[in-house]
Amino acid sequence: MRSKPAVKGLKPTLAPGLYLVATPIGNLLDLTLRAIETLQGVDVIACEDTRVTSKILTRHSIKTKMNTYHEHNASRIRPRLLRTLEIGGSIALVSDAGTPTISDPGYKLVKECIECGFDITTIPGANAAITGLVLSGLPTNRFLFAGFLNSKASQRRHELEELAGVPTTLIFYESAKRLPSTLTDMVKKLGDRPAAIARELTKRHEEIRRNTLSALTAHYQNAGPPKGEIVIIVGPPLKKEPPLSSELDDLIMKQLQTLSVRDTAAKITLETGLSKRHVYNRTLKLSKA
Ligand code: SAM
């Protein structure tokens, strides 16, 4: 999947296959040299919206033909793209912004290319989640990318409950409009953790607001939803003081009313951070008392 070195005035020849090309998330200069060379060299660029991608192509004087590939036409267009690969063509897949397939179309195309044995590679580059994370000042050693939460409030709360026990930094994409209500739910379901709102990354009005979830909620409830694109980064669960043994017994007894010994022990271990063996032994003892 290596292109020949670019020759002035000539299209570089690319090996057949699928090239997943990351594009800027705001600043049009955030396109790598290899991305430019690849977009120039492929037979066709599959993109979500030709109007969006043509801005990038025009900025870099790239004249390659574009075809749309988005969530509404993907199942119809995918066989055509696979046929192009079958006859030895080269395709660059781009999304409107950032890394294709990350909260954007492309996953099924990648999967089917792998199943068909076609060559596939990526030209890495901008991604809003990682850009927001590195600017957040929150732990970067372990993180979970949660993408977009469900837009329905009840589903969103359920998803947050599922994520509450994950012992890492969490990264979410969110629409600016929903930011105040999502932050309100986060305080309730994740606790008042340190967090950051990364807005308009790499653009003229880039802004990072770092504070606790409750302070950020108060800010956006007062100020109203911000403008632009948003990444929410939430720090790992706060370390709790271990409960006293009498408190632990109360917690266990309460859960044992509805859960089995095993499930009670697992839940309390997660909630308290105490050793699994200690909690299990105590739960077993109390269940027999
Ligand atoms: N594929 C993209 C990537 O690699 O980051 C993500 C596409 S997803 C459809 C769009 C979401 O990404 C936006 O709603 C926002 O949450 C986030 N996003 C994209 N660009 C951003 C930017 N410049 N600043 C902050 N968030 C951004």
Tab-separated table of C-alpha atoms and ligand atoms in Angstrom:
chain	number	residue	atom	x	y	z
A	1	MET	CA	0.000	0.000	0.000
A	2	ARG	CA	2.940	2.425	-0.556
A	3	SER	CA	2.728	5.150	-3.120
A	4	LYS	CA	5.652	5.965	-5.392
A	5	PRO	CA	7.280	9.290	-4.439
A	6	ALA	CA	5.302	12.225	-5.778
A	7	VAL	CA	6.579	13.386	-9.171
A	8	LYS	CA	5.908	16.995	-10.032
A	9	GLY	CA	2.947	17.287	-12.366
A	10	LEU	CA	2.109	13.578	-12.334
A	11	LYS	CA	-0.386	11.680	-10.214
A	12	PRO	CA	1.464	9.342	-7.854
A	13	THR	CA	0.549	5.737	-8.543
A	14	LEU	CA	-1.107	4.055	-5.609
A	15	ALA	CA	-1.423	0.359	-4.969
A	16	PRO	CA	-5.017	-0.911	-5.197
A	17	GLY	CA	-6.972	-0.950	-1.951
A	18	LEU	CA	-8.897	1.094	0.567
A	19	TYR	CA	-7.191	4.087	2.198
A	20	LEU	CA	-8.860	5.482	5.344
A	21	VAL	CA	-7.748	9.103	5.275
A	22	ALA	CA	-8.148	11.415	8.276
A	23	THR	CA	-9.081	15.003	7.422
A	24	PRO	CA	-9.037	18.169	9.586
A	25	ILE	CA	-11.561	18.740	12.408
A	26	GLY	CA	-11.512	22.487	11.806
A	27	ASN	CA	-8.217	23.907	10.636
A	28	LEU	CA	-7.762	23.017	6.965
A	29	LEU	CA	-3.988	22.946	7.392
A	30	ASP	CA	-4.305	19.859	9.609
A	31	LEU	CA	-4.005	17.500	6.647
A	32	THR	CA	-0.829	15.431	6.511
A	33	LEU	CA	1.470	15.409	3.501
A	34	ARG	CA	0.730	11.727	3.057
A	35	ALA	CA	-3.023	12.445	3.134
A	36	ILE	CA	-2.583	15.022	0.347
A	37	GLU	CA	-0.504	12.591	-1.711
A	38	THR	CA	-3.057	9.812	-1.181
A	39	LEU	CA	-6.087	11.965	-2.005
A	40	GLN	CA	-4.294	13.049	-5.184
A	41	GLY	CA	-3.325	9.515	-6.120
A	42	VAL	CA	-6.453	7.396	-5.592
A	43	ASP	CA	-8.972	6.676	-8.341
A	44	VAL	CA	-11.895	7.921	-6.293
A	45	ILE	CA	-12.599	9.622	-2.959
A	46	ALA	CA	-15.646	8.285	-1.098
A	47	CYS	CA	-16.909	11.085	1.140
A	48	GLU	CA	-19.953	11.909	3.254
A	49	ASP	CA	-20.701	15.242	1.611
A	50	THR	CA	-18.972	16.448	-1.557
A	51	ARG	CA	-19.528	20.117	-0.548
A	52	VAL	CA	-17.569	19.614	2.691
A	53	THR	CA	-14.770	17.550	1.145
A	54	SER	CA	-14.393	19.848	-1.872
A	55	LYS	CA	-13.355	22.659	0.520
A	56	ILE	CA	-10.384	20.555	1.617
A	57	LEU	CA	-9.600	19.432	-1.933
A	58	THR	CA	-9.747	22.974	-3.284
A	59	ARG	CA	-7.504	24.260	-0.467
A	60	HIS	CA	-4.868	21.706	-1.524
A	61	SER	CA	-5.504	21.777	-5.313
A	62	ILE	CA	-6.639	18.149	-5.435
A	63	LYS	CA	-8.799	17.265	-8.431
A	64	THR	CA	-9.687	13.596	-7.757
A	65	LYS	CA	-13.259	12.462	-8.484
A	66	MET	CA	-15.595	12.203	-5.453
A	67	ASN	CA	-18.511	9.830	-4.749
A	68	THR	CA	-20.797	10.135	-1.740
A	69	TYR	CA	-20.823	7.419	0.908
A	70	HIS	CA	-22.962	8.293	3.923
A	71	GLU	CA	-25.264	6.543	6.363
A	72	HIS	CA	-28.307	6.865	4.074
A	73	ASN	CA	-26.771	5.407	0.892
A	74	ALA	CA	-24.053	3.169	2.387
A	75	SER	CA	-25.739	-0.192	1.798
A	76	ARG	CA	-26.435	0.739	-1.845
A	77	ILE	CA	-22.981	2.201	-2.566
A	78	ARG	CA	-20.834	-0.301	-0.652
A	79	PRO	CA	-21.115	-3.088	-3.303
A	80	ARG	CA	-19.972	-0.577	-5.963
A	81	LEU	CA	-16.945	0.395	-3.909
A	82	LEU	CA	-16.096	-3.265	-3.331
A	83	ARG	CA	-16.375	-3.858	-7.096
A	84	THR	CA	-13.908	-0.995	-7.718
A	85	LEU	CA	-11.459	-2.681	-5.340
A	86	GLU	CA	-12.048	-6.058	-6.981
A	87	ILE	CA	-10.944	-4.711	-10.374
A	88	GLY	CA	-7.795	-3.210	-8.878
A	89	GLY	CA	-8.943	0.333	-8.087
A	90	SER	CA	-7.884	2.507	-5.178
A	91	ILE	CA	-10.374	4.339	-2.943
A	92	ALA	CA	-9.812	6.933	-0.227
A	93	LEU	CA	-12.553	7.009	2.391
A	94	VAL	CA	-12.921	10.346	4.189
A	95	SER	CA	-15.597	11.691	6.504
A	96	ASP	CA	-16.746	15.294	6.909
A	97	ALA	CA	-14.143	15.789	9.633
A	98	GLY	CA	-11.504	13.814	11.480
A	99	THR	CA	-10.894	10.087	11.341
A	100	PRO	CA	-13.319	8.024	9.249
A	101	THR	CA	-15.300	5.319	11.113
A	102	ILE	CA	-15.014	7.141	14.481
A	103	SER	CA	-18.671	8.145	15.058
A	104	ASP	CA	-18.738	8.359	11.258
A	105	PRO	CA	-19.488	5.958	8.358
A	106	GLY	CA	-17.003	3.333	7.234
A	107	TYR	CA	-17.021	0.503	9.760
A	108	LYS	CA	-19.031	-1.886	7.552
A	109	LEU	CA	-16.915	-1.041	4.496
A	110	VAL	CA	-13.748	-1.830	6.473
A	111	LYS	CA	-15.245	-5.082	7.741
A	112	GLU	CA	-16.302	-6.221	4.276
A	113	CYS	CA	-12.949	-5.266	2.737
A	114	ILE	CA	-11.204	-7.404	5.356
A	115	GLU	CA	-13.613	-10.293	4.699
A	116	CYS	CA	-12.977	-10.026	0.926
A	117	GLY	CA	-9.213	-9.907	1.460
A	118	PHE	CA	-8.695	-6.442	-0.059
A	119	ASP	CA	-5.721	-4.359	1.042
A	120	ILE	CA	-6.590	-1.662	3.518
A	121	THR	CA	-4.535	0.959	5.306
A	122	THR	CA	-4.963	4.301	7.004
A	123	ILE	CA	-3.434	7.749	6.770
A	124	PRO	CA	-3.836	8.837	10.408
A	125	GLY	CA	-4.512	12.397	11.480
A	126	ALA	CA	-6.978	14.601	13.345
A	127	ASN	CA	-9.532	13.190	15.767
A	128	ALA	CA	-11.678	15.335	18.094
A	129	ALA	CA	-11.746	12.825	20.983
A	130	ILE	CA	-7.960	12.559	21.275
A	131	THR	CA	-7.456	16.291	20.692
A	132	GLY	CA	-9.931	17.079	23.501
A	133	LEU	CA	-8.385	14.484	25.813
A	134	VAL	CA	-4.834	15.792	25.496
A	135	LEU	CA	-5.992	19.340	26.244
A	136	SER	CA	-8.271	18.358	29.143
A	137	GLY	CA	-5.554	17.937	31.760
A	138	LEU	CA	-7.319	14.725	32.862
A	139	PRO	CA	-5.548	11.334	33.038
A	140	THR	CA	-4.567	10.116	29.578
A	141	ASN	CA	-3.043	6.755	30.547
A	142	ARG	CA	-6.381	4.907	30.348
A	143	PHE	CA	-9.549	6.220	28.749
A	144	LEU	CA	-12.824	5.022	27.308
A	145	PHE	CA	-14.287	6.661	24.221
A	146	ALA	CA	-18.070	6.528	24.649
A	147	GLY	CA	-19.036	8.362	21.423
A	148	PHE	CA	-22.485	9.998	21.405
A	149	LEU	CA	-24.872	9.179	24.247
A	150	ASN	CA	-28.441	8.370	23.248
A	151	SER	CA	-30.468	11.526	22.529
A	152	LYS	CA	-33.419	10.194	24.596
A	153	ALA	CA	-32.987	11.294	28.222
A	154	SER	CA	-34.014	7.953	29.778
A	155	GLN	CA	-31.620	5.972	27.539
A	156	ARG	CA	-28.841	8.470	28.149
A	157	ARG	CA	-29.199	8.095	31.935
A	158	HIS	CA	-29.105	4.326	31.592
A	159	GLU	CA	-25.925	4.526	29.488
A	160	LEU	CA	-24.329	6.815	32.081
A	161	GLU	CA	-25.235	4.356	34.855
A	162	GLU	CA	-23.429	1.636	32.886
A	163	LEU	CA	-20.350	3.848	32.565
A	164	ALA	CA	-20.292	4.998	36.209
A	165	GLY	CA	-18.073	2.130	37.366
A	166	VAL	CA	-15.517	2.358	34.537
A	167	PRO	CA	-12.221	3.254	36.285
A	168	THR	CA	-10.851	5.488	33.512
A	169	THR	CA	-11.263	8.915	31.948
A	170	LEU	CA	-14.399	9.006	29.765
A	171	ILE	CA	-14.710	10.853	26.446
A	172	PHE	CA	-18.057	11.790	24.870
A	173	TYR	CA	-19.153	13.576	21.716
A	174	GLU	CA	-22.224	15.736	22.265
A	175	SER	CA	-24.250	18.344	20.432
A	176	ALA	CA	-23.894	21.836	21.909
A	177	LYS	CA	-27.688	22.063	22.238
A	178	ARG	CA	-27.864	19.066	24.583
A	179	LEU	CA	-24.786	20.012	26.640
A	180	PRO	CA	-26.587	21.542	29.697
A	181	SER	CA	-28.994	18.604	30.122
A	182	THR	CA	-26.282	15.999	29.521
A	183	LEU	CA	-24.039	17.636	32.142
A	184	THR	CA	-26.940	17.638	34.623
A	185	ASP	CA	-27.369	13.879	34.103
A	186	MET	CA	-23.620	13.306	34.381
A	187	VAL	CA	-23.473	14.916	37.832
A	188	LYS	CA	-26.325	12.647	38.969
A	189	LYS	CA	-25.044	9.420	37.457
A	190	LEU	CA	-21.228	9.795	37.520
A	191	GLY	CA	-20.815	11.979	40.611
A	192	ASP	CA	-19.174	15.381	40.790
A	193	ARG	CA	-15.917	14.513	38.979
A	194	PRO	CA	-13.387	16.859	37.393
A	195	ALA	CA	-14.199	17.366	33.720
A	196	ALA	CA	-13.464	19.492	30.658
A	197	ILE	CA	-15.542	20.846	27.807
A	198	ALA	CA	-13.467	21.162	24.631
A	199	ARG	CA	-15.197	23.398	22.104
A	200	GLU	CA	-14.320	24.297	18.499
A	201	LEU	CA	-10.990	22.466	18.616
A	202	THR	CA	-8.339	23.711	16.155
A	203	LYS	CA	-10.680	26.544	15.070
A	204	ARG	CA	-10.481	30.287	15.690
A	205	HIS	CA	-12.713	30.141	18.791
A	206	GLU	CA	-11.147	27.044	20.359
A	207	GLU	CA	-11.998	26.965	24.074
A	208	ILE	CA	-11.321	24.510	26.913
A	209	ARG	CA	-13.326	24.917	30.107
A	210	ARG	CA	-11.992	22.786	32.988
A	211	ASN	CA	-13.923	22.398	36.257
A	212	THR	CA	-16.051	19.970	38.224
A	213	LEU	CA	-19.131	18.568	36.499
A	214	SER	CA	-21.406	20.516	38.873
A	215	ALA	CA	-19.613	23.836	38.218
A	216	LEU	CA	-19.710	23.225	34.446
A	217	THR	CA	-23.421	22.390	34.694
A	218	ALA	CA	-24.097	25.622	36.583
A	219	HIS	CA	-22.101	27.583	34.000
A	220	TYR	CA	-23.979	26.247	30.964
A	221	GLN	CA	-27.372	26.416	32.689
A	222	ASN	CA	-26.729	30.123	33.266
A	223	ALA	CA	-25.041	30.927	29.969
A	224	GLY	CA	-27.212	28.605	27.834
A	225	PRO	CA	-25.895	26.077	25.311
A	226	PRO	CA	-22.666	27.217	23.635
A	227	LYS	CA	-22.164	27.434	19.875
A	228	GLY	CA	-20.078	25.017	17.867
A	229	GLU	CA	-18.778	21.492	18.307
A	230	ILE	CA	-18.152	19.893	21.675
A	231	VAL	CA	-16.193	17.070	23.286
A	232	ILE	CA	-16.887	16.268	26.952
A	233	ILE	CA	-14.041	14.691	28.916
A	234	VAL	CA	-14.771	13.342	32.412
A	235	GLY	CA	-12.124	12.231	34.898
A	236	PRO	CA	-12.085	8.727	36.460
A	237	PRO	CA	-14.330	7.971	39.480
A	238	LEU	CA	-13.272	9.776	42.640
A	239	LYS	CA	-11.547	7.604	45.236
A	240	LYS	CA	-13.999	7.043	48.068
A	241	GLU	CA	-13.120	6.562	51.718
A	242	PRO	CA	-13.633	2.855	52.465
A	243	PRO	CA	-16.826	2.342	54.499
A	244	LEU	CA	-16.654	1.373	58.178
A	245	SER	CA	-17.409	-2.294	58.756
A	246	SER	CA	-20.873	-1.500	60.133
A	247	GLU	CA	-21.602	0.589	57.020
A	248	LEU	CA	-20.354	-2.237	54.823
A	249	ASP	CA	-22.705	-4.674	56.553
A	250	ASP	CA	-25.616	-2.290	55.983
A	251	LEU	CA	-24.773	-1.990	52.302
A	252	ILE	CA	-24.525	-5.765	51.922
A	253	MET	CA	-27.765	-6.476	53.802
A	254	LYS	CA	-29.622	-3.975	51.634
A	255	GLN	CA	-28.401	-5.557	48.380
A	256	LEU	CA	-29.011	-9.098	49.638
A	257	GLN	CA	-32.717	-8.324	49.756
A	258	THR	CA	-32.832	-8.411	45.957
A	259	LEU	CA	-29.530	-9.842	44.694
A	260	SER	CA	-27.670	-13.136	44.979
A	261	VAL	CA	-24.501	-13.406	47.106
A	262	ARG	CA	-22.339	-13.246	43.975
A	263	ASP	CA	-24.093	-10.214	42.485
A	264	THR	CA	-24.179	-8.420	45.833
A	265	ALA	CA	-20.451	-8.954	46.306
A	266	ALA	CA	-19.678	-7.771	42.765
A	267	LYS	CA	-21.802	-4.620	43.136
A	268	ILE	CA	-20.401	-3.669	46.545
A	269	THR	CA	-16.819	-4.348	45.404
A	270	LEU	CA	-17.341	-1.928	42.520
A	271	GLU	CA	-18.983	0.708	44.692
A	272	THR	CA	-16.516	0.623	47.578
A	273	GLY	CA	-13.226	-0.327	45.922
A	274	LEU	CA	-12.665	-2.890	48.717
A	275	SER	CA	-11.026	-6.241	47.966
A	276	LYS	CA	-13.277	-8.700	46.135
A	277	ARG	CA	-12.381	-11.560	48.483
A	278	HIS	CA	-13.102	-9.501	51.630
A	279	VAL	CA	-16.500	-8.349	50.351
A	280	TYR	CA	-17.443	-11.835	49.116
A	281	ASN	CA	-16.552	-13.518	52.419
A	282	ARG	CA	-18.475	-10.924	54.405
A	283	THR	CA	-21.501	-11.207	52.064
A	284	LEU	CA	-21.494	-14.998	52.358
A	285	LYS	CA	-21.357	-14.784	56.152
A	286	LEU	CA	-24.182	-12.272	56.372
A	287	SER	CA	-26.335	-14.250	53.931
A	288	LYS	CA	-26.220	-17.208	56.318
A	289	ALA	CA	-26.817	-15.178	59.477
B	1	SAM	N1	-14.803	11.383	12.947
B	1	SAM	C1	-14.728	12.540	13.787
B	1	SAM	C2	-13.433	12.463	14.630
B	1	SAM	O1	-12.519	11.731	14.247
B	1	SAM	O2	-13.329	13.168	15.611
B	1	SAM	C3	-15.955	12.697	14.639
B	1	SAM	C4	-17.223	12.869	13.846
B	1	SAM	S1	-18.648	13.048	14.824
B	1	SAM	C5	-19.917	12.866	13.592
B	1	SAM	C6	-18.747	14.763	15.102
B	1	SAM	C7	-18.557	15.118	16.582
B	1	SAM	O3	-17.171	15.183	16.876
B	1	SAM	C8	-19.096	16.494	16.934
B	1	SAM	O4	-20.474	16.451	17.240
B	1	SAM	C9	-18.272	16.841	18.146
B	1	SAM	O5	-18.764	16.168	19.292
B	1	SAM	C10	-16.908	16.242	17.758
B	1	SAM	N2	-16.095	17.234	17.046
B	1	SAM	C11	-15.741	17.252	15.759
B	1	SAM	N3	-14.967	18.311	15.476
B	1	SAM	C12	-14.803	18.989	16.621
B	1	SAM	C13	-14.095	20.177	16.986
B	1	SAM	N4	-13.409	20.868	16.100
B	1	SAM	N5	-14.145	20.573	18.289
B	1	SAM	C14	-14.840	19.873	19.203
B	1	SAM	N6	-15.523	18.756	18.908
B	1	SAM	C15	-15.513	18.301	17.638
